Amino acid sequence: MEKQRMPEAGPLRRVVIVGGGTAGWMTAAPLAQLLGGRDHAACCEIVLVESPEIGTVGVGEATLPTIRYYNNSLQLDHAEFIRETQASFKLGIEFKDWGHLGNRFFHGFGEFGPAIQNRSSIMHWLRLHGLGGMASHEQWSTATVMAMRNRFVPPEGGEVASAANAYAYAFHFDAGLYAAYLRNYAVARGVQREEGTIVDVSVRPGDGFVTAVTLADGRRIEGDLFIDCSGFRGLLIEGVCQAGYHDWTHWLPCDSAQAVPCARVEPLTPYTTSTARSAGWQWRIPLQHRTGNGHVYCSGYISDDQAGRVLMHSLDGAPQGEPRQLRFKTGMRKKIWDRNVVAIGLASGFLEPLESTSIQLIMDGVGRLIELWPDRRCDTHLADEYNRRMAQQYASIRDFIVLHYKLTRRDDSEFWRYCRDMPIPDTLAHQIELFRRSGRVAILDPDSFAEPSWMSLFLGLGLWPERLDPLLAQIDEQALRQHFERLRQAISQTVDAMPDHGAFIHHHVRAQPVKAAA
């Protein structure tokens, strides 16, 4: 019997990225920075293959504050990036009608004040709230107060904690323009862009490693490591590796979306808006040149025509085209790294964009790949560790999103009654019950949402703890109230001195006008 040939040891000689778009070029850019500019003998080529036949839904993308670390790691010019992508600033997400009709709350970026005796400030606020006479916890979130007053300026004076730096921010930008911006960055650093449609994939007998992809015009592109950024199709990770898929639609039943941009309206708000509808929810993402809108819904409870009408009738600006339809299945691949194929972006899984986590998962997927960078053998233990960490993050984000639906008190539609009554993952059930019984928040994944985010959701959706940490009572009540009042006044005065969000953009990072989307 012929002995199976093992892959050669040694560094990767060529990495092939299958698919462009946001995921492909966000993968290519840091790899180009890491691997480019070396002498020819040691160089690892990076080739990206994208098809002109596959478009994107570029109607605006919302992000989390960590996008700034990604941009900084590439040494991007901050102002140039904002102008080139028509970006605006994001301080958090405003939620409307989620807990019940008429409900409104804000998930802001940042803490609710400094910790007090090793307990978070919001824990002490819960104690005072229980005793009576306290304003909403949102008054102690600088980001939330800024958002509600439509103010923005970057944090200042980070050496000493103050109301002027107790917040974080992210961006809204045009995802298509961002991909193009990163494409220019990557190509300038040596990434080879090949345009064409893949019609065949070659695998090595015995171990099933992918060895090459063949394009429609006959070109054959060989590689040692293949990164699948082909979107929902999962051309390599599913089409070749058959990695399998964890279907989470029983917890997250929305399976469809329609998206359309509309004309920009004033004021230019520094936050995303998520409005619950009868069978899903609607997003609003303000950019410099337009506003991105979309309706995420469950097709089992509303027809596509009805969903389209809900979307179009609730736009606050003139529509720029007709809605574009998307279908999806919420979940993740059972293996995101399989053999010498790593899936990034939608090819690895999909969680609806309720908390703007799509780009976060791309960033972390690329970052972990670099951290666990393989040689040509693509050791299975590296893949196992990568899959473990990605699965942990996916599950944590999944639970955070499920929380939005599960804690609803809405009973005005069959969809919301299903969400209210559905079984949930054991991990989320533990987190809910821990908070309900003790006011404490369990963080099961340090790379996912932190305590302030969970607190914003718990309290915003109307979940209040039955008991609190008994050590909170050690601090004198009146002294604590005075502390909180001083902090609230400092935040209010600091925010009042800030410029309007639109005015800040106009004076510092205004982009050039562009034509409406095709």
PDB file of C-alpha atoms in Angstrom, residues 256-486:
ATOM      1  CA  SER A 256     -34.523  37.471   5.628  1.00  0.00           C
ATOM      2  CA  ALA A 257     -33.605  41.103   5.169  1.00  0.00           C
ATOM      3  CA  GLN A 258     -34.263  43.900   2.727  1.00  0.00           C
ATOM      4  CA  ALA A 259     -31.886  46.846   2.485  1.00  0.00           C
ATOM      5  CA  VAL A 260     -32.122  50.242   0.785  1.00  0.00           C
ATOM      6  CA  PRO A 261     -30.282  53.561   1.124  1.00  0.00           C
ATOM      7  CA  CYS A 262     -32.112  56.865   1.348  1.00  0.00           C
ATOM      8  CA  ALA A 263     -31.113  60.507   1.216  1.00  0.00           C
ATOM      9  CA  ARG A 264     -29.379  61.945   4.256  1.00  0.00           C
ATOM     10  CA  VAL A 265     -31.537  64.011   6.586  1.00  0.00           C
ATOM     11  CA  GLU A 266     -30.662  66.351   9.416  1.00  0.00           C
ATOM     12  CA  PRO A 267     -29.529  66.046  12.071  1.00  0.00           C
ATOM     13  CA  LEU A 268     -26.657  63.651  11.368  1.00  0.00           C
ATOM     14  CA  THR A 269     -27.021  61.422  14.410  1.00  0.00           C
ATOM     15  CA  PRO A 270     -23.959  59.817  16.075  1.00  0.00           C
ATOM     16  CA  TYR A 271     -25.677  56.472  16.680  1.00  0.00           C
ATOM     17  CA  THR A 272     -27.405  53.557  15.011  1.00  0.00           C
ATOM     18  CA  THR A 273     -31.146  53.114  15.503  1.00  0.00           C
ATOM     19  CA  SER A 274     -32.835  49.716  15.829  1.00  0.00           C
ATOM     20  CA  THR A 275     -36.639  49.756  15.801  1.00  0.00           C
ATOM     21  CA  ALA A 276     -38.555  46.572  16.530  1.00  0.00           C
ATOM     22  CA  ARG A 277     -41.297  45.724  14.016  1.00  0.00           C
ATOM     23  CA  SER A 278     -44.078  43.149  14.126  1.00  0.00           C
ATOM     24  CA  ALA A 279     -41.908  40.319  12.747  1.00  0.00           C
ATOM     25  CA  GLY A 280     -38.361  41.581  13.206  1.00  0.00           C
ATOM     26  CA  TRP A 281     -36.585  44.911  13.366  1.00  0.00           C
ATOM     27  CA  GLN A 282     -35.333  47.794  11.235  1.00  0.00           C
ATOM     28  CA  TRP A 283     -31.924  49.439  11.185  1.00  0.00           C
ATOM     29  CA  ARG A 284     -30.992  53.032  10.428  1.00  0.00           C
ATOM     30  CA  ILE A 285     -27.305  53.863   9.849  1.00  0.00           C
ATOM     31  CA  PRO A 286     -26.481  57.525   9.074  1.00  0.00           C
ATOM     32  CA  LEU A 287     -23.519  58.215   6.774  1.00  0.00           C
ATOM     33  CA  GLN A 288     -22.204  61.508   5.434  1.00  0.00           C
ATOM     34  CA  HIS A 289     -23.709  61.052   1.969  1.00  0.00           C
ATOM     35  CA  ARG A 290     -26.826  58.984   2.720  1.00  0.00           C
ATOM     36  CA  THR A 291     -28.598  56.845   5.303  1.00  0.00           C
ATOM     37  CA  GLY A 292     -28.478  53.055   5.227  1.00  0.00           C
ATOM     38  CA  ASN A 293     -31.707  51.241   6.087  1.00  0.00           C
ATOM     39  CA  GLY A 294     -32.776  47.642   6.354  1.00  0.00           C
ATOM     40  CA  HIS A 295     -35.570  45.425   7.632  1.00  0.00           C
ATOM     41  CA  VAL A 296     -34.545  42.117   9.204  1.00  0.00           C
ATOM     42  CA  TYR A 297     -37.495  39.743   9.568  1.00  0.00           C
ATOM     43  CA  CYS A 298     -38.776  36.183   9.777  1.00  0.00           C
ATOM     44  CA  SER A 299     -40.413  35.106   6.531  1.00  0.00           C
ATOM     45  CA  GLY A 300     -42.662  32.730   8.468  1.00  0.00           C
ATOM     46  CA  TYR A 301     -44.520  35.681  10.015  1.00  0.00           C
ATOM     47  CA  ILE A 302     -44.516  38.307   7.262  1.00  0.00           C
ATOM     48  CA  SER A 303     -44.324  38.196   3.462  1.00  0.00           C
ATOM     49  CA  ASP A 304     -41.521  39.824   1.497  1.00  0.00           C
ATOM     50  CA  ASP A 305     -43.964  42.329   0.000  1.00  0.00           C
ATOM     51  CA  GLN A 306     -45.248  43.320   3.416  1.00  0.00           C
ATOM     52  CA  ALA A 307     -41.706  43.584   4.786  1.00  0.00           C
ATOM     53  CA  GLY A 308     -40.722  45.811   1.874  1.00  0.00           C
ATOM     54  CA  ARG A 309     -43.671  48.106   2.485  1.00  0.00           C
ATOM     55  CA  VAL A 310     -42.798  48.413   6.193  1.00  0.00           C
ATOM     56  CA  LEU A 311     -39.260  49.392   5.237  1.00  0.00           C
ATOM     57  CA  MET A 312     -40.143  51.888   2.515  1.00  0.00           C
ATOM     58  CA  HIS A 313     -42.939  53.570   4.491  1.00  0.00           C
ATOM     59  CA  SER A 314     -40.671  54.254   7.467  1.00  0.00           C
ATOM     60  CA  LEU A 315     -37.734  55.899   5.654  1.00  0.00           C
ATOM     61  CA  ASP A 316     -36.995  59.454   6.749  1.00  0.00           C
ATOM     62  CA  GLY A 317     -35.391  60.422   3.429  1.00  0.00           C
ATOM     63  CA  ALA A 318     -36.068  59.880  -0.270  1.00  0.00           C
ATOM     64  CA  PRO A 319     -35.228  56.253  -1.222  1.00  0.00           C
ATOM     65  CA  GLN A 320     -32.272  55.706  -3.550  1.00  0.00           C
ATOM     66  CA  GLY A 321     -33.442  52.626  -5.420  1.00  0.00           C
ATOM     67  CA  GLU A 322     -35.528  49.589  -4.604  1.00  0.00           C
ATOM     68  CA  PRO A 323     -34.887  47.294  -1.613  1.00  0.00           C
ATOM     69  CA  ARG A 324     -32.429  44.461  -2.168  1.00  0.00           C
ATOM     70  CA  GLN A 325     -33.360  41.047  -0.850  1.00  0.00           C
ATOM     71  CA  LEU A 326     -31.172  38.860   1.357  1.00  0.00           C
ATOM     72  CA  ARG A 327     -31.739  35.342   2.679  1.00  0.00           C
ATOM     73  CA  PHE A 328     -29.701  33.826   5.489  1.00  0.00           C
ATOM     74  CA  LYS A 329     -29.583  31.092   8.075  1.00  0.00           C
ATOM     75  CA  THR A 330     -28.301  32.145  11.456  1.00  0.00           C
ATOM     76  CA  GLY A 331     -25.535  29.920  12.797  1.00  0.00           C
ATOM     77  CA  MET A 332     -21.881  29.028  12.328  1.00  0.00           C
ATOM     78  CA  ARG A 333     -19.709  26.389  10.677  1.00  0.00           C
ATOM     79  CA  LYS A 334     -18.932  23.357  12.788  1.00  0.00           C
ATOM     80  CA  LYS A 335     -15.345  23.887  11.701  1.00  0.00           C
ATOM     81  CA  ILE A 336     -14.220  27.362  10.686  1.00  0.00           C
ATOM     82  CA  TRP A 337     -10.659  26.147  10.054  1.00  0.00           C
ATOM     83  CA  ASP A 338     -10.619  22.756   8.329  1.00  0.00           C
ATOM     84  CA  ARG A 339      -7.388  21.315   6.914  1.00  0.00           C
ATOM     85  CA  ASN A 340      -5.767  24.221   5.024  1.00  0.00           C
ATOM     86  CA  VAL A 341      -8.973  26.235   4.619  1.00  0.00           C
ATOM     87  CA  VAL A 342      -9.947  29.045   7.027  1.00  0.00           C
ATOM     88  CA  ALA A 343     -13.339  30.717   6.644  1.00  0.00           C
ATOM     89  CA  ILE A 344     -13.671  34.410   7.488  1.00  0.00           C
ATOM     90  CA  GLY A 345     -16.749  36.624   7.364  1.00  0.00           C
ATOM     91  CA  LEU A 346     -20.075  35.230   6.210  1.00  0.00           C
ATOM     92  CA  ALA A 347     -18.376  32.027   5.060  1.00  0.00           C
ATOM     93  CA  SER A 348     -17.696  31.235   8.741  1.00  0.00           C
ATOM     94  CA  GLY A 349     -21.203  31.944   9.985  1.00  0.00           C
ATOM     95  CA  PHE A 350     -23.891  34.570  10.296  1.00  0.00           C
ATOM     96  CA  LEU A 351     -25.352  36.476  13.222  1.00  0.00           C
ATOM     97  CA  GLU A 352     -27.902  39.113  12.341  1.00  0.00           C
ATOM     98  CA  PRO A 353     -26.477  42.659  12.476  1.00  0.00           C
ATOM     99  CA  LEU A 354     -28.426  43.722  15.561  1.00  0.00           C
ATOM    100  CA  GLU A 355     -25.284  44.624  17.531  1.00  0.00           C
ATOM    101  CA  SER A 356     -22.932  45.368  14.616  1.00  0.00           C
ATOM    102  CA  THR A 357     -20.770  42.294  15.151  1.00  0.00           C
ATOM    103  CA  SER A 358     -20.103  41.221  11.540  1.00  0.00           C
ATOM    104  CA  ILE A 359     -16.936  43.279  11.110  1.00  0.00           C
ATOM    105  CA  GLN A 360     -15.845  42.411  14.653  1.00  0.00           C
ATOM    106  CA  LEU A 361     -15.926  38.708  13.759  1.00  0.00           C
ATOM    107  CA  ILE A 362     -13.904  39.403  10.605  1.00  0.00           C
ATOM    108  CA  MET A 363     -11.300  41.325  12.602  1.00  0.00           C
ATOM    109  CA  ASP A 364     -11.034  38.647  15.264  1.00  0.00           C
ATOM    110  CA  GLY A 365     -10.980  35.887  12.665  1.00  0.00           C
ATOM    111  CA  VAL A 366      -8.015  37.501  10.930  1.00  0.00           C
ATOM    112  CA  GLY A 367      -6.306  38.385  14.213  1.00  0.00           C
ATOM    113  CA  ARG A 368      -6.517  34.831  15.538  1.00  0.00           C
ATOM    114  CA  LEU A 369      -5.267  33.433  12.244  1.00  0.00           C
ATOM    115  CA  ILE A 370      -2.195  35.665  12.476  1.00  0.00           C
ATOM    116  CA  GLU A 371      -1.728  34.679  16.118  1.00  0.00           C
ATOM    117  CA  LEU A 372      -1.911  30.971  15.200  1.00  0.00           C
ATOM    118  CA  TRP A 373      -0.161  31.350  11.834  1.00  0.00           C
ATOM    119  CA  PRO A 374       0.686  27.892  10.456  1.00  0.00           C
ATOM    120  CA  ASP A 375       3.389  26.458   8.266  1.00  0.00           C
ATOM    121  CA  ARG A 376       2.560  24.352   5.217  1.00  0.00           C
ATOM    122  CA  ARG A 377       1.473  21.420   7.390  1.00  0.00           C
ATOM    123  CA  CYS A 378      -1.419  23.450   8.902  1.00  0.00           C
ATOM    124  CA  ASP A 379      -1.187  21.519  12.157  1.00  0.00           C
ATOM    125  CA  THR A 380      -4.565  20.305  13.374  1.00  0.00           C
ATOM    126  CA  HIS A 381      -3.896  21.545  16.902  1.00  0.00           C
ATOM    127  CA  LEU A 382      -3.696  25.108  15.586  1.00  0.00           C
ATOM    128  CA  ALA A 383      -7.014  24.603  13.816  1.00  0.00           C
ATOM    129  CA  ASP A 384      -8.555  23.110  16.952  1.00  0.00           C
ATOM    130  CA  GLU A 385      -7.540  26.100  19.068  1.00  0.00           C
ATOM    131  CA  TYR A 386      -8.740  28.543  16.417  1.00  0.00           C
ATOM    132  CA  ASN A 387     -12.093  26.763  16.180  1.00  0.00           C
ATOM    133  CA  ARG A 388     -12.464  26.665  19.961  1.00  0.00           C
ATOM    134  CA  ARG A 389     -11.964  30.384  20.357  1.00  0.00           C
ATOM    135  CA  MET A 390     -14.122  31.349  17.402  1.00  0.00           C
ATOM    136  CA  ALA A 391     -16.914  29.030  18.579  1.00  0.00           C
ATOM    137  CA  GLN A 392     -16.773  30.581  22.048  1.00  0.00           C
ATOM    138  CA  GLN A 393     -17.060  34.074  20.613  1.00  0.00           C
ATOM    139  CA  TYR A 394     -19.847  33.168  18.209  1.00  0.00           C
ATOM    140  CA  ALA A 395     -21.843  31.548  21.025  1.00  0.00           C
ATOM    141  CA  SER A 396     -21.371  34.534  23.340  1.00  0.00           C
ATOM    142  CA  ILE A 397     -22.492  37.013  20.683  1.00  0.00           C
ATOM    143  CA  ARG A 398     -25.391  34.710  19.798  1.00  0.00           C
ATOM    144  CA  ASP A 399     -26.563  34.742  23.405  1.00  0.00           C
ATOM    145  CA  PHE A 400     -26.264  38.527  23.624  1.00  0.00           C
ATOM    146  CA  ILE A 401     -28.455  38.906  20.543  1.00  0.00           C
ATOM    147  CA  VAL A 402     -30.973  36.287  21.712  1.00  0.00           C
ATOM    148  CA  LEU A 403     -31.289  38.305  24.932  1.00  0.00           C
ATOM    149  CA  HIS A 404     -32.870  41.191  22.972  1.00  0.00           C
ATOM    150  CA  TYR A 405     -35.689  38.923  21.852  1.00  0.00           C
ATOM    151  CA  LYS A 406     -36.154  36.751  24.921  1.00  0.00           C
ATOM    152  CA  LEU A 407     -36.707  39.553  27.430  1.00  0.00           C
ATOM    153  CA  THR A 408     -39.513  41.156  25.426  1.00  0.00           C
ATOM    154  CA  ARG A 409     -42.897  41.730  27.010  1.00  0.00           C
ATOM    155  CA  ARG A 410     -44.499  42.340  23.639  1.00  0.00           C
ATOM    156  CA  ASP A 411     -47.492  40.159  22.838  1.00  0.00           C
ATOM    157  CA  ASP A 412     -48.911  42.115  19.896  1.00  0.00           C
ATOM    158  CA  SER A 413     -47.780  39.612  17.249  1.00  0.00           C
ATOM    159  CA  GLU A 414     -47.196  35.894  16.852  1.00  0.00           C
ATOM    160  CA  PHE A 415     -43.486  36.547  16.225  1.00  0.00           C
ATOM    161  CA  TRP A 416     -42.958  38.309  19.554  1.00  0.00           C
ATOM    162  CA  ARG A 417     -44.973  35.733  21.446  1.00  0.00           C
ATOM    163  CA  TYR A 418     -42.696  33.051  20.000  1.00  0.00           C
ATOM    164  CA  CYS A 419     -39.582  34.988  21.046  1.00  0.00           C
ATOM    165  CA  ARG A 420     -40.902  35.559  24.554  1.00  0.00           C
ATOM    166  CA  ASP A 421     -41.730  31.873  25.075  1.00  0.00           C
ATOM    167  CA  MET A 422     -38.895  30.160  23.179  1.00  0.00           C
ATOM    168  CA  PRO A 423     -36.301  28.008  24.976  1.00  0.00           C
ATOM    169  CA  ILE A 424     -32.853  29.580  25.092  1.00  0.00           C
ATOM    170  CA  PRO A 425     -29.275  28.281  25.405  1.00  0.00           C
ATOM    171  CA  ASP A 426     -28.303  27.137  28.898  1.00  0.00           C
ATOM    172  CA  THR A 427     -25.455  29.640  28.927  1.00  0.00           C
ATOM    173  CA  LEU A 428     -27.830  32.575  28.429  1.00  0.00           C
ATOM    174  CA  ALA A 429     -30.355  31.179  30.906  1.00  0.00           C
ATOM    175  CA  HIS A 430     -27.557  31.161  33.519  1.00  0.00           C
ATOM    176  CA  GLN A 431     -26.598  34.761  32.759  1.00  0.00           C
ATOM    177  CA  ILE A 432     -30.199  35.955  33.007  1.00  0.00           C
ATOM    178  CA  GLU A 433     -30.876  34.139  36.266  1.00  0.00           C
ATOM    179  CA  LEU A 434     -27.587  35.256  37.832  1.00  0.00           C
ATOM    180  CA  PHE A 435     -28.497  38.873  37.177  1.00  0.00           C
ATOM    181  CA  ARG A 436     -32.109  38.414  38.239  1.00  0.00           C
ATOM    182  CA  ARG A 437     -31.109  36.844  41.564  1.00  0.00           C
ATOM    183  CA  SER A 438     -27.983  38.851  42.458  1.00  0.00           C
ATOM    184  CA  GLY A 439     -27.462  41.795  40.120  1.00  0.00           C
ATOM    185  CA  ARG A 440     -24.204  40.263  38.890  1.00  0.00           C
ATOM    186  CA  VAL A 441     -23.167  39.811  35.261  1.00  0.00           C
ATOM    187  CA  ALA A 442     -21.368  36.674  34.067  1.00  0.00           C
ATOM    188  CA  ILE A 443     -18.955  37.315  31.189  1.00  0.00           C
ATOM    189  CA  LEU A 444     -18.403  33.973  29.457  1.00  0.00           C
ATOM    190  CA  ASP A 445     -16.151  35.281  26.687  1.00  0.00           C
ATOM    191  CA  PRO A 446     -13.649  38.079  27.358  1.00  0.00           C
ATOM    192  CA  ASP A 447     -13.503  38.896  23.635  1.00  0.00           C
ATOM    193  CA  SER A 448     -17.213  39.615  23.429  1.00  0.00           C
ATOM    194  CA  PHE A 449     -19.505  42.155  25.116  1.00  0.00           C
ATOM    195  CA  ALA A 450     -18.476  43.420  28.558  1.00  0.00           C
ATOM    196  CA  GLU A 451     -20.513  44.149  31.701  1.00  0.00           C
ATOM    197  CA  PRO A 452     -21.736  47.662  30.712  1.00  0.00           C
ATOM    198  CA  SER A 453     -23.278  46.254  27.531  1.00  0.00           C
ATOM    199  CA  TRP A 454     -25.092  43.465  29.373  1.00  0.00           C
ATOM    200  CA  MET A 455     -26.279  45.967  31.984  1.00  0.00           C
ATOM    201  CA  SER A 456     -27.633  48.264  29.264  1.00  0.00           C
ATOM    202  CA  LEU A 457     -29.661  45.406  27.825  1.00  0.00           C
ATOM    203  CA  PHE A 458     -30.890  43.951  31.118  1.00  0.00           C
ATOM    204  CA  LEU A 459     -32.074  47.303  32.433  1.00  0.00           C
ATOM    205  CA  GLY A 460     -33.253  48.648  29.097  1.00  0.00           C
ATOM    206  CA  LEU A 461     -35.463  45.611  28.555  1.00  0.00           C
ATOM    207  CA  GLY A 462     -36.858  45.816  32.067  1.00  0.00           C
ATOM    208  CA  LEU A 463     -35.044  43.059  33.947  1.00  0.00           C
ATOM    209  CA  TRP A 464     -34.296  44.128  37.525  1.00  0.00           C
ATOM    210  CA  PRO A 465     -32.392  42.133  40.145  1.00  0.00           C
ATOM    211  CA  GLU A 466     -34.207  40.746  43.165  1.00  0.00           C
ATOM    212  CA  ARG A 467     -31.126  41.095  45.391  1.00  0.00           C
ATOM    213  CA  LEU A 468     -27.739  42.805  45.210  1.00  0.00           C
ATOM    214  CA  ASP A 469     -24.177  42.172  46.308  1.00  0.00           C
ATOM    215  CA  PRO A 470     -24.311  42.626  50.117  1.00  0.00           C
ATOM    216  CA  LEU A 471     -20.891  44.337  50.139  1.00  0.00           C
ATOM    217  CA  LEU A 472     -22.403  47.343  48.342  1.00  0.00           C
ATOM    218  CA  ALA A 473     -24.063  48.411  51.596  1.00  0.00           C
ATOM    219  CA  GLN A 474     -20.692  49.157  53.211  1.00  0.00           C
ATOM    220  CA  ILE A 475     -20.538  52.606  51.594  1.00  0.00           C
ATOM    221  CA  ASP A 476     -22.436  55.469  53.211  1.00  0.00           C
ATOM    222  CA  GLU A 477     -25.595  56.174  51.210  1.00  0.00           C
ATOM    223  CA  GLN A 478     -25.438  59.970  51.336  1.00  0.00           C
ATOM    224  CA  ALA A 479     -21.777  60.082  50.355  1.00  0.00           C
ATOM    225  CA  LEU A 480     -22.561  57.778  47.465  1.00  0.00           C
ATOM    226  CA  ARG A 481     -25.475  59.945  46.303  1.00  0.00           C
ATOM    227  CA  GLN A 482     -23.273  63.031  46.391  1.00  0.00           C
ATOM    228  CA  HIS A 483     -20.655  61.215  44.311  1.00  0.00           C
ATOM    229  CA  PHE A 484     -23.207  60.256  41.689  1.00  0.00           C
ATOM    230  CA  GLU A 485     -24.666  63.758  41.531  1.00  0.00           C
ATOM    231  CA  ARG A 486     -21.221  65.314  41.019  1.00  0.00           C
TER     232      ARG A 486
END
